[in-house]
Coordinates of C-alpha atoms in Angstrom, one line a residue:
Chain P
M129 CA 0.0 0.0 0.3
E130 CA 2.8 2.4 1.5
G131 CA 4.7 1.0 -2.3
T132 CA 2.0 2.5 -4.7
I133 CA 1.7 5.4 -2.6
T134 CA 5.0 6.4 -2.3
A135 CA 6.0 5.4 -6.4
P136 CA 3.7 8.0 -7.7
A137 CA 5.2 10.7 -5.6
S138 CA 8.7 10.3 -6.5
R139 CA 7.6 10.3 -9.8
A140 CA 6.4 13.4 -8.8
H141 CA 9.4 14.6 -6.8
C142 CA 11.1 13.4 -9.9
E143 CA 9.2 15.4 -12.3
I144 CA 9.4 18.7 -10.4
G145 CA 13.3 17.9 -9.9
R146 CA 13.7 17.8 -13.9
R147 CA 11.3 21.2 -14.2
V148 CA 13.7 23.2 -11.2
R149 CA 16.9 22.1 -13.3
R150 CA 15.6 22.9 -16.5
L151 CA 14.8 26.9 -15.6
S152 CA 17.9 26.9 -13.6
A153 CA 19.3 25.7 -16.7
W154 CA 17.4 27.9 -19.5
A155 CA 17.7 30.1 -16.5
D156 CA 21.5 30.1 -16.7
R157 CA 21.5 30.7 -20.5
R158 CA 19.7 34.7 -20.4
L159 CA 21.4 34.9 -16.7
F160 CA 23.5 37.6 -19.0
I161 CA 20.4 39.1 -20.6
L162 CA 20.1 40.4 -16.2
F163 CA 23.8 41.9 -16.6
I164 CA 23.6 43.5 -19.7
A165 CA 19.7 45.4 -19.0
P166 CA 21.7 47.4 -16.9
G167 CA 23.6 48.3 -18.7
F168 CA 21.4 48.1 -22.1
V169 CA 18.7 50.5 -20.3
C170 CA 21.4 53.5 -19.6
L171 CA 22.6 53.2 -23.5
S172 CA 19.5 53.3 -24.6
A173 CA 18.1 56.6 -22.3
V174 CA 21.6 57.6 -23.7
I175 CA 22.6 57.1 -27.1
F176 CA 19.7 55.3 -28.4
Y177 CA 16.9 57.4 -27.1
P178 CA 18.3 60.9 -28.4
A179 CA 19.7 58.9 -31.8
I180 CA 15.7 58.3 -32.8
Y181 CA 14.1 61.2 -31.4
N182 CA 16.6 63.0 -33.4
L183 CA 16.5 61.3 -36.6
V184 CA 12.6 61.8 -36.1
V185 CA 13.2 65.7 -35.6
S186 CA 15.1 65.7 -38.6
F187 CA 11.8 65.0 -40.7
T188 CA 10.3 67.9 -38.9
D189 CA 10.3 71.7 -39.0
A190 CA 10.3 71.9 -35.3
S191 CA 11.2 75.5 -34.3
L192 CA 13.0 76.5 -30.9
V193 CA 10.5 79.6 -31.4
Y194 CA 7.3 78.3 -32.7
P195 CA 5.0 75.3 -30.2
S196 CA 3.7 73.9 -33.9
T197 CA 5.8 70.3 -35.5
S198 CA 4.5 69.4 -38.9
F199 CA 6.2 66.5 -40.8
V200 CA 8.1 68.5 -43.7
G201 CA 9.8 65.2 -45.3
I202 CA 12.9 65.3 -46.9
D203 CA 12.8 68.9 -47.1
N204 CA 15.7 69.6 -44.1
Y205 CA 17.9 66.9 -46.2
S206 CA 17.0 68.6 -49.1
D207 CA 17.6 72.2 -48.0
T208 CA 20.6 71.1 -46.2
V209 CA 22.8 69.3 -49.3
A210 CA 21.1 72.1 -51.6
D211 CA 23.5 74.7 -49.4
P212 CA 26.8 75.2 -50.6
A213 CA 27.5 77.0 -46.7
F214 CA 26.7 72.8 -45.4
W215 CA 30.0 71.8 -48.7
R216 CA 32.5 74.5 -47.5
A217 CA 31.8 73.4 -43.8
A218 CA 32.3 69.5 -44.6
L219 CA 35.3 70.4 -46.1
I220 CA 36.4 72.8 -43.7
T221 CA 35.3 69.9 -41.3
L222 CA 37.8 67.7 -42.7
L223 CA 40.6 69.3 -43.1
W224 CA 40.3 70.5 -39.2
T225 CA 39.7 67.3 -37.7
S226 CA 43.1 65.1 -40.4
L227 CA 45.4 68.2 -39.1
S228 CA 44.5 68.4 -36.4
V229 CA 44.7 64.6 -35.2
A230 CA 47.6 64.2 -37.6
G231 CA 49.1 67.4 -35.4
Q232 CA 48.1 65.5 -32.3
L233 CA 49.8 62.2 -33.1
L234 CA 52.6 63.2 -34.7
V235 CA 54.0 65.9 -31.5
G236 CA 52.5 63.0 -29.1
L237 CA 54.5 60.6 -31.1
L238 CA 57.7 63.4 -29.8
G239 CA 56.9 63.6 -26.8
A240 CA 56.9 59.9 -25.6
L241 CA 60.1 59.5 -27.4
A242 CA 61.3 62.3 -26.0
L243 CA 60.4 61.5 -22.4
E244 CA 61.3 58.0 -22.7
H245 CA 65.0 59.3 -22.7
V246 CA 64.4 61.8 -19.9
T247 CA 65.7 59.7 -17.0
A248 CA 65.6 63.0 -14.1
G249 CA 62.7 65.0 -13.0
R250 CA 60.5 62.8 -15.5
A251 CA 57.2 62.0 -13.3
A252 CA 57.2 66.0 -13.1
L253 CA 57.7 66.4 -16.6
R254 CA 55.1 64.2 -17.8
L255 CA 52.6 66.5 -15.3
A256 CA 53.8 69.5 -16.8
L257 CA 52.8 68.9 -20.4
V258 CA 49.3 66.7 -19.6
V259 CA 48.6 70.2 -18.0
P260 CA 47.2 71.5 -21.5
W261 CA 44.6 68.3 -21.7
A262 CA 43.4 69.0 -17.7
F263 CA 42.0 72.5 -18.6
P264 CA 38.3 73.4 -19.5
S265 CA 38.4 73.7 -22.7
I266 CA 36.2 77.1 -21.9
V267 CA 39.7 78.4 -20.1
L268 CA 42.1 77.4 -22.7
A269 CA 39.9 78.7 -25.6
F270 CA 40.1 82.2 -23.6
D271 CA 43.5 82.0 -23.2
W272 CA 44.5 81.4 -26.7
R273 CA 42.5 84.3 -27.2
F274 CA 44.1 86.9 -24.8
M275 CA 47.4 85.7 -26.3
L276 CA 46.7 86.2 -29.6
D277 CA 44.4 89.9 -29.0
P278 CA 45.6 91.8 -32.3
L279 CA 45.8 95.1 -29.0
Y280 CA 46.6 93.5 -25.8
G281 CA 48.5 89.5 -27.4
V282 CA 50.8 89.4 -25.6
A283 CA 51.9 86.7 -29.1
N284 CA 52.2 89.8 -31.4
H285 CA 54.2 91.2 -28.7
L286 CA 56.8 89.0 -28.9
L287 CA 56.7 88.1 -32.6
M288 CA 57.6 91.7 -33.1
L289 CA 60.0 91.7 -30.6
L290 CA 61.5 88.7 -32.4
G291 CA 61.0 90.4 -35.6
L292 CA 59.1 88.5 -37.5
I293 CA 56.2 91.3 -38.5
D294 CA 56.1 94.5 -38.5
A295 CA 52.9 95.0 -36.7
P296 CA 50.2 93.2 -34.5
A297 CA 48.0 90.5 -36.3
A298 CA 45.0 90.1 -36.0
W299 CA 45.2 85.6 -36.5
L300 CA 41.9 84.7 -35.6
S301 CA 39.5 87.1 -38.1
Q302 CA 42.1 86.6 -41.1
R303 CA 41.6 84.1 -43.3
P304 CA 44.5 83.0 -44.0
T305 CA 45.5 82.3 -40.5
A306 CA 42.5 82.0 -38.9
L307 CA 42.3 77.7 -39.7
P308 CA 45.5 77.1 -39.0
V309 CA 45.8 78.7 -35.8
L310 CA 42.4 76.9 -34.8
V311 CA 44.6 73.7 -35.8
L312 CA 47.3 74.6 -34.0
M313 CA 46.0 75.7 -30.7
N314 CA 43.9 72.0 -31.0
V315 CA 47.7 70.1 -31.5
W316 CA 48.1 71.8 -28.1
F317 CA 45.6 71.2 -26.8
G318 CA 45.0 67.9 -28.1
F319 CA 48.6 66.0 -27.5
P320 CA 49.1 65.0 -23.8
F321 CA 46.3 62.1 -24.4
M322 CA 47.9 61.0 -27.1
M323 CA 51.5 61.2 -25.5
V324 CA 50.2 59.7 -22.0
S325 CA 48.5 56.5 -24.6
L326 CA 51.7 56.6 -26.7
I327 CA 54.2 56.0 -22.8
A328 CA 52.4 53.5 -21.4
G329 CA 52.6 52.1 -25.2
L330 CA 56.2 52.1 -25.0
A331 CA 56.1 50.7 -22.0
A332 CA 54.6 47.9 -23.6
I333 CA 56.8 47.4 -26.1
P334 CA 59.7 43.9 -24.6
R335 CA 63.1 45.2 -24.2
E336 CA 64.5 42.2 -25.3
Q337 CA 63.4 43.6 -29.2
Y338 CA 65.2 46.6 -29.0
E339 CA 69.2 44.5 -26.8
A340 CA 68.7 41.8 -29.8
A341 CA 68.2 45.2 -32.3
M342 CA 71.6 46.8 -30.3
V343 CA 73.2 43.2 -30.8
D344 CA 72.9 43.2 -35.1
G345 CA 74.2 47.2 -34.7
A346 CA 70.9 48.4 -35.9
N347 CA 70.4 52.5 -35.2
F348 CA 68.4 54.6 -34.2
W349 CA 65.8 55.2 -37.2
Q350 CA 65.9 51.7 -37.3
E351 CA 64.6 50.5 -34.4
F352 CA 62.0 53.3 -34.4
R353 CA 60.6 51.8 -38.3
F354 CA 61.3 47.8 -37.3
I355 CA 60.8 48.2 -33.2
T356 CA 58.8 50.9 -32.1
L357 CA 56.2 51.7 -34.3
P358 CA 55.3 48.3 -35.3
G359 CA 55.0 47.9 -30.9
L360 CA 52.6 51.3 -31.5
A361 CA 50.6 50.9 -34.3
R362 CA 47.9 49.2 -32.9
I363 CA 47.3 51.5 -29.9
M364 CA 48.0 54.1 -32.4
A365 CA 45.1 52.8 -34.3
T366 CA 42.6 53.6 -31.2
L367 CA 43.9 56.9 -30.7
V368 CA 43.2 58.0 -34.0
I369 CA 40.3 56.7 -34.3
L370 CA 39.3 57.7 -31.0
R371 CA 40.3 61.6 -31.6
T372 CA 39.1 61.6 -35.0
I373 CA 35.5 60.9 -33.6
W374 CA 36.1 63.7 -31.0
V375 CA 38.0 66.0 -32.9
F376 CA 35.1 65.4 -35.9
N377 CA 32.9 66.5 -33.5
N378 CA 34.2 69.2 -31.3
F379 CA 32.6 72.8 -31.4
E380 CA 33.4 74.8 -28.3
F381 CA 36.9 75.1 -29.2
V382 CA 36.1 76.6 -32.7
F383 CA 32.5 78.3 -30.8
L384 CA 34.7 79.9 -28.1
T385 CA 37.4 81.4 -29.6
T386 CA 36.7 82.2 -34.1
G387 CA 32.9 81.6 -34.0
G388 CA 33.6 80.1 -37.3
G389 CA 34.7 83.0 -38.9
P390 CA 36.3 85.4 -40.7
V391 CA 32.9 84.5 -42.3
D392 CA 33.1 80.9 -42.8
A393 CA 36.4 80.4 -42.8
T394 CA 36.5 78.2 -39.4
T395 CA 32.6 76.9 -40.0
T396 CA 32.6 73.8 -39.6
L397 CA 29.5 71.5 -39.1
P398 CA 28.7 71.3 -35.6
I399 CA 29.1 75.2 -35.5
Y400 CA 27.0 75.1 -38.9
A401 CA 24.4 72.6 -37.4
F402 CA 24.6 75.3 -34.2
N403 CA 24.0 78.3 -36.6
I404 CA 21.3 76.9 -37.7
G405 CA 19.7 75.5 -34.7
W406 CA 19.8 77.7 -31.6
I407 CA 21.1 81.0 -33.9
G408 CA 18.6 80.5 -36.9
Y409 CA 15.9 78.3 -34.6
D410 CA 15.1 75.9 -36.8
L411 CA 15.6 73.0 -35.0
G412 CA 14.8 70.0 -37.6
R413 CA 17.1 71.0 -39.8
M414 CA 19.8 71.2 -37.4
A415 CA 18.4 67.7 -36.6
A416 CA 18.8 66.6 -40.6
V417 CA 22.6 68.2 -40.2
A418 CA 23.7 66.0 -37.3
V419 CA 22.1 62.6 -38.8
L420 CA 24.4 63.5 -41.9
M421 CA 26.9 64.7 -40.4
M422 CA 26.4 61.1 -38.4
A423 CA 26.8 59.5 -42.4
M424 CA 30.4 61.0 -42.4
L425 CA 31.6 60.4 -40.2
S426 CA 30.7 56.1 -40.2
L427 CA 31.7 57.0 -43.7
I428 CA 34.9 57.9 -42.3
L429 CA 35.8 55.4 -39.9
A430 CA 34.6 52.7 -42.0
I431 CA 37.2 53.5 -44.9
Y432 CA 39.2 53.6 -41.9
F433 CA 38.7 50.5 -40.4
R434 CA 39.3 48.7 -43.7
V435 CA 42.1 50.3 -44.5
L436 CA 43.3 49.0 -41.2
R437 CA 42.5 45.8 -41.9
A438 CA 44.4 45.4 -45.7
A439 CA 46.9 47.0 -43.1
E440 CA 47.2 44.5 -40.9
A441 CA 46.3 41.6 -43.5
A442 CA 49.8 42.4 -45.2
P443 CA 52.8 40.1 -45.1
Chain B
M114 CA 28.2 115.8 -33.2
S115 CA 27.7 114.6 -37.0
W116 CA 28.2 111.5 -38.9
D117 CA 31.7 113.1 -39.5
D118 CA 32.4 114.3 -36.6
A119 CA 32.5 111.5 -35.1
L120 CA 35.0 110.4 -38.4
Q121 CA 37.0 112.9 -38.3
A122 CA 37.7 112.3 -34.2
A123 CA 37.9 108.8 -34.3
V124 CA 41.0 108.7 -37.1
A125 CA 43.0 111.9 -35.1
T126 CA 42.9 110.2 -32.1
T127 CA 43.4 106.6 -33.9
K128 CA 47.6 105.8 -32.3
A129 CA 47.8 102.7 -34.4
P130 CA 48.6 99.1 -33.8
A131 CA 48.0 100.4 -30.0
H132 CA 44.9 103.3 -30.1
F133 CA 42.3 103.4 -32.1
G134 CA 39.7 106.2 -32.2
W135 CA 36.6 103.6 -32.7
I136 CA 36.5 100.3 -32.0
L137 CA 33.7 98.4 -33.5
K138 CA 32.2 95.1 -32.4
L139 CA 31.8 92.9 -35.7
S140 CA 32.7 89.4 -33.9
K141 CA 29.5 87.1 -35.0
G142 CA 29.6 86.0 -31.7
D143 CA 27.2 89.1 -30.9
T144 CA 24.8 91.9 -32.1
G145 CA 27.1 94.7 -32.2
G146 CA 27.6 95.2 -36.2
G147 CA 23.7 94.8 -36.6
Y148 CA 23.0 97.4 -33.5
L149 CA 25.1 100.3 -34.6
L150 CA 24.1 99.2 -37.7
W151 CA 20.3 100.1 -37.0
M152 CA 21.3 102.8 -34.8
L153 CA 22.8 104.9 -37.9
A154 CA 20.4 104.2 -39.8
R155 CA 18.0 104.9 -38.3
S156 CA 19.6 108.4 -37.8
A157 CA 20.0 108.3 -41.8
N158 CA 15.5 108.2 -41.7
A159 CA 16.3 104.2 -42.7
S160 CA 15.2 101.4 -41.2
L161 CA 16.3 97.7 -41.7
Y162 CA 12.7 96.3 -42.5
D163 CA 10.0 98.5 -42.8
A164 CA 5.6 97.8 -40.7
E165 CA 5.0 94.6 -43.0
G166 CA 8.4 92.9 -42.9
N167 CA 9.6 94.0 -46.5
V168 CA 13.2 93.7 -45.9
T169 CA 14.8 97.7 -46.7
L170 CA 18.9 97.3 -46.5
D171 CA 19.9 98.4 -49.6
S172 CA 17.9 101.4 -49.1
P173 CA 20.0 104.5 -49.4
G174 CA 20.3 105.8 -46.0
V175 CA 21.0 102.3 -45.3
K176 CA 23.9 101.8 -47.5
D177 CA 25.4 105.3 -46.5
A178 CA 25.3 104.0 -43.1
V179 CA 27.2 100.9 -43.8
R180 CA 29.8 102.8 -46.0
Y181 CA 30.6 105.4 -43.0
M182 CA 30.9 101.2 -40.9
V183 CA 32.8 100.8 -43.1
E184 CA 34.8 103.3 -43.3
L185 CA 35.3 103.4 -39.3
A186 CA 36.5 99.9 -39.5
K187 CA 38.9 100.5 -42.1
R188 CA 40.3 104.4 -40.9
A189 CA 40.3 104.3 -36.3
S190 CA 39.9 100.9 -35.3
G191 CA 42.2 99.0 -35.6
P192 CA 42.9 94.3 -36.4
G193 CA 40.7 93.5 -33.9
A194 CA 37.8 94.8 -34.6
L195 CA 36.2 91.7 -36.6
E196 CA 36.8 89.3 -33.0
Y197 CA 35.1 91.7 -31.0
K198 CA 31.3 91.4 -28.9
I199 CA 30.4 93.9 -27.2
S200 CA 31.2 92.8 -24.0
D201 CA 34.8 93.7 -24.8
N202 CA 33.6 97.4 -24.3
F203 CA 34.5 97.0 -20.7
S204 CA 38.1 95.6 -21.1
L205 CA 38.5 98.1 -24.4
V206 CA 37.6 101.1 -22.8
N207 CA 39.4 100.4 -19.3
S208 CA 42.5 99.9 -21.1
G209 CA 42.3 103.2 -23.2
R210 CA 42.2 101.4 -25.9
T211 CA 38.7 103.1 -27.8
S212 CA 38.7 106.7 -27.4
L213 CA 35.0 106.5 -28.9
T214 CA 32.9 103.7 -28.2
E215 CA 28.5 103.2 -28.5
D216 CA 26.6 102.1 -24.8
S217 CA 28.7 105.5 -23.0
A218 CA 26.4 104.8 -19.0
A219 CA 27.4 101.1 -18.9
I220 CA 31.2 101.7 -19.7
V221 CA 31.0 105.1 -17.6
A222 CA 29.7 103.0 -14.6
A223 CA 32.6 99.5 -15.6
A224 CA 35.1 102.1 -15.9
A225 CA 34.2 104.2 -12.7
A226 CA 34.3 101.1 -10.9
D227 CA 37.8 99.1 -12.5
S228 CA 39.4 101.6 -13.6
P229 CA 38.6 104.6 -11.7
A230 CA 41.8 106.9 -13.7
V231 CA 39.9 106.8 -16.9
A232 CA 36.7 106.5 -16.3
E233 CA 37.8 110.9 -15.2
Q234 CA 38.3 111.5 -18.8
L235 CA 35.4 110.3 -19.9
D236 CA 32.3 111.7 -20.5
A237 CA 29.1 110.8 -23.1
T238 CA 26.8 112.2 -25.8
F239 CA 24.1 111.4 -28.3
M240 CA 25.1 109.1 -30.8
P241 CA 26.2 110.6 -34.2
R242 CA 23.0 111.9 -35.7
R243 CA 22.7 112.7 -39.9
E244 CA 19.0 113.4 -40.1
R245 CA 18.3 112.9 -36.5
V246 CA 19.9 111.0 -33.8
G247 CA 19.1 107.5 -33.8
N248 CA 18.5 106.1 -29.9
L249 CA 18.4 102.1 -28.6
M250 CA 16.9 101.0 -26.0
A251 CA 18.5 98.0 -24.2
G252 CA 15.1 97.2 -22.3
I253 CA 14.3 93.7 -19.9
S254 CA 11.6 92.5 -19.7
V255 CA 10.2 89.4 -17.4
A256 CA 7.4 86.9 -19.1
L257 CA 5.8 84.4 -16.9
P258 CA 4.2 82.1 -19.2
K259 CA 1.8 79.6 -17.3
G260 CA 3.6 77.6 -14.7
Q261 CA 4.7 77.2 -11.0
N262 CA 6.7 80.6 -10.7
A263 CA 4.2 82.8 -12.3
E264 CA 2.9 83.9 -9.1
D265 CA 6.8 84.0 -7.5
G266 CA 7.5 86.3 -10.6
R267 CA 4.8 88.8 -10.0
R268 CA 5.6 88.9 -6.0
L269 CA 9.3 89.4 -7.1
A270 CA 8.3 92.8 -9.8
A271 CA 5.9 93.5 -7.2
F272 CA 8.5 94.0 -4.4
L273 CA 11.2 95.8 -7.3
F274 CA 9.3 97.8 -8.2
A275 CA 7.3 98.5 -4.3
E276 CA 8.7 102.9 -4.1
E277 CA 11.1 101.7 -0.8
N278 CA 12.9 99.2 -3.6
Y279 CA 12.7 100.3 -6.4
I280 CA 15.5 103.6 -6.5
P281 CA 17.8 100.8 -4.6
F282 CA 17.1 98.7 -6.9
L283 CA 18.5 101.1 -9.3
H284 CA 21.5 101.9 -8.0
T285 CA 23.1 98.7 -6.9
I286 CA 24.3 98.9 -10.5
P287 CA 24.7 102.5 -10.9
L288 CA 24.6 103.9 -14.1
F289 CA 22.9 100.3 -16.1
M290 CA 19.5 101.0 -14.8
F291 CA 17.7 103.8 -15.2
P292 CA 14.6 104.9 -13.8
A293 CA 10.9 103.5 -15.8
L294 CA 8.8 105.2 -13.1
K295 CA 8.4 109.4 -13.0
R296 CA 8.3 108.6 -8.6
A297 CA 11.9 107.4 -9.2
D298 CA 12.8 110.8 -11.2
N299 CA 13.8 112.4 -8.2
P300 CA 17.2 114.0 -6.2
V301 CA 17.0 110.5 -4.3
F302 CA 18.0 108.4 -7.3
Y303 CA 20.5 111.6 -8.7
A304 CA 22.2 111.8 -5.6
Q305 CA 23.7 108.5 -5.8
P306 CA 28.0 109.4 -6.1
T307 CA 28.1 107.4 -9.2
I308 CA 25.3 109.5 -11.1
A309 CA 26.6 112.7 -9.7
R310 CA 29.7 112.0 -10.6
F311 CA 28.7 111.5 -14.2
R312 CA 25.6 113.4 -14.5
N313 CA 26.3 114.6 -17.8
V314 CA 25.7 110.5 -18.5
V315 CA 22.4 110.5 -16.4
D316 CA 20.9 113.0 -18.5
V317 CA 22.1 112.4 -22.0
T318 CA 21.6 109.5 -21.5
L319 CA 17.3 109.6 -20.3
K320 CA 17.5 112.6 -22.7
G321 CA 17.9 110.0 -25.4
L322 CA 15.7 107.6 -24.4
E323 CA 12.3 109.8 -25.2
S324 CA 13.0 109.1 -28.6
A325 CA 15.1 105.5 -28.4
S326 CA 13.2 102.0 -29.0
L327 CA 14.7 98.7 -29.4
P328 CA 16.1 97.3 -32.2
G329 CA 13.8 97.0 -35.3
M330 CA 11.1 97.9 -33.4
E331 CA 11.2 101.1 -34.5
H332 CA 7.9 100.5 -36.8
G333 CA 6.4 98.8 -33.2
I334 CA 6.6 95.0 -31.6
N335 CA 6.8 92.5 -34.0
P336 CA 8.6 88.4 -34.6
Y337 CA 11.1 89.6 -37.1
A338 CA 13.8 91.4 -35.4
A339 CA 15.2 88.7 -32.6
Q340 CA 15.9 86.5 -35.4
I341 CA 17.2 89.0 -37.5
F342 CA 19.8 90.3 -35.7
N343 CA 20.6 86.8 -33.3
T344 CA 21.2 85.4 -36.8
H345 CA 24.4 87.7 -37.2
I346 CA 23.2 88.6 -40.9
I347 CA 24.6 92.7 -40.6
E348 CA 27.8 90.8 -38.6
D349 CA 28.5 88.4 -41.7
M350 CA 27.8 91.0 -44.4
F351 CA 30.4 93.4 -42.8
Q352 CA 32.4 90.4 -42.4
R353 CA 32.6 90.1 -46.0
I354 CA 32.4 93.2 -46.6
L355 CA 36.1 93.2 -44.3
V356 CA 37.6 89.7 -45.0
D357 CA 36.5 89.4 -48.6
N358 CA 36.7 93.2 -49.6
Q359 CA 33.6 92.1 -50.8
P360 CA 31.7 94.8 -52.7
V361 CA 29.2 96.9 -50.6
D362 CA 26.2 96.6 -52.8
T363 CA 26.7 92.5 -53.4
A364 CA 26.7 92.8 -49.5
I365 CA 23.6 94.6 -49.0
G366 CA 22.4 91.8 -51.3
T367 CA 23.2 89.2 -50.1
A368 CA 21.8 90.0 -46.5
A369 CA 19.1 91.2 -47.8
S370 CA 18.2 87.9 -49.4
A371 CA 18.7 86.0 -45.8
M372 CA 17.0 88.6 -44.3
T373 CA 14.2 88.5 -46.3
T374 CA 14.2 84.8 -46.2
V375 CA 14.4 84.7 -42.0
I376 CA 11.3 86.9 -41.9
R377 CA 9.9 85.1 -44.8
D378 CA 10.4 82.1 -42.6
T379 CA 9.0 83.6 -39.4
K380 CA 5.9 84.9 -41.5
R381 CA 4.7 81.3 -42.5
R382 CA 5.1 80.2 -39.5
L383 CA 3.0 83.0 -37.8
G384 CA 0.4 82.5 -40.5
K385 CA 0.8 85.8 -42.1
A386 CA 2.9 84.9 -45.6

């Protein structure tokens, strides 16, 4: 009698146990969702939602001034693409980005290599060279404006003392000098990040490689060409990608120094977008410009990644 | 003082490269060029646009004002005119770099506080005139749309305009704020030391206010002025003339076209097209 009662109970227990195990296995396989969920929610809130909202707004005539908004199809895109100022701004943005990133990388690399050979006061020197990176860009932009001011600026004073110029120049309001000066400022501002990262990269290159090269009689340039540069290639690629994204989208440095002028000589795409949205109050078109900027940046990075992959695949 | 008098004074006191007669503020990051052009155009009995919102930037009066400002910029403003904003007026005057400037009372007040030796040399007169004086008034208003703070806003306004508070409030930044109420136009207001010291500046300012209007509002309140000035179409026009050597007529044509677009869009959005 007991047996007849126990057997089904035991089967039921086994069945429950199997179900619990299946459930926990199912839960185990999906546990990653639990860990990913908070990050995904945060990303959705700060990236996906604004990006999708921006895309939606780009098809409307949303304005900072007028409360009503209506759907305008692709008008904002066609108006933007038809505007010669947009293409000028795109060209200036490419120049500004490529020259700034190249300059930052070059100066950062030189700084990192130089610091490698410094033995005394290395930490203090490294700290001093990182100073530009440590200050808010508004402070740096105004510092540069004052230094370059045609009336008060120390830059003109020194250049006149050295006999390099006859009279004070308005560096930021002349077409030939405005963009180069901005690039110079940006190189100065951005090179410490490159330098610190490359110093870390240099430390990761095995010393044995240099010792072997020395035994083989390699000179500095051969060491640099065949050991240092390949050793830093990956970190340099990452740095260039990161800085390209940051500089391409940089707004405050240009805005606080030249505001995009003289005329349109330093009007980059972020300044162009700002002028349309916050000065012209046309949020819909500003959103369209932002979408086009994202497409351009994606294209640039896609080309860059393709070149990188090709370089890595090469023997 | 006529346009020519002002130009002569500006040119005569220019001692480049350290000192200039009248440093204009033509940065595209501010409305300095637009406001000064509006004042000079008004003094030539002209407007940037008429009461219906038709752009009149190419009218003879405005064109003359543009040419006058270009001459000032070339002969008496120095190389920094395209970089300076209205707020730079304070440092330009306090450092003694410019002889003439617009916006006198506030400038004198700042100089009195920060650079007393310079302030002792300063005085004010009416803006240069051609047919008349074009006086610009900057009015600060508080809009209180429906919301949680409307009642607080009303209480703040009532507090500021209360008899016992109004003149002390105007005195918090002397020469920046002038009586909007008749009862504040009394000896207590004028007894404040800075106001008493620069009484002529105050008198000229108050006299000017009698015929002043907000920029772009000479035909009455309209929705175009803020957008016209904030889009920096005027400053862009001056930069094209001074940086790119664009002919004045061409630059005015480009600016007029941009201005027409702004006004047309505004009308369309307001259902006035």
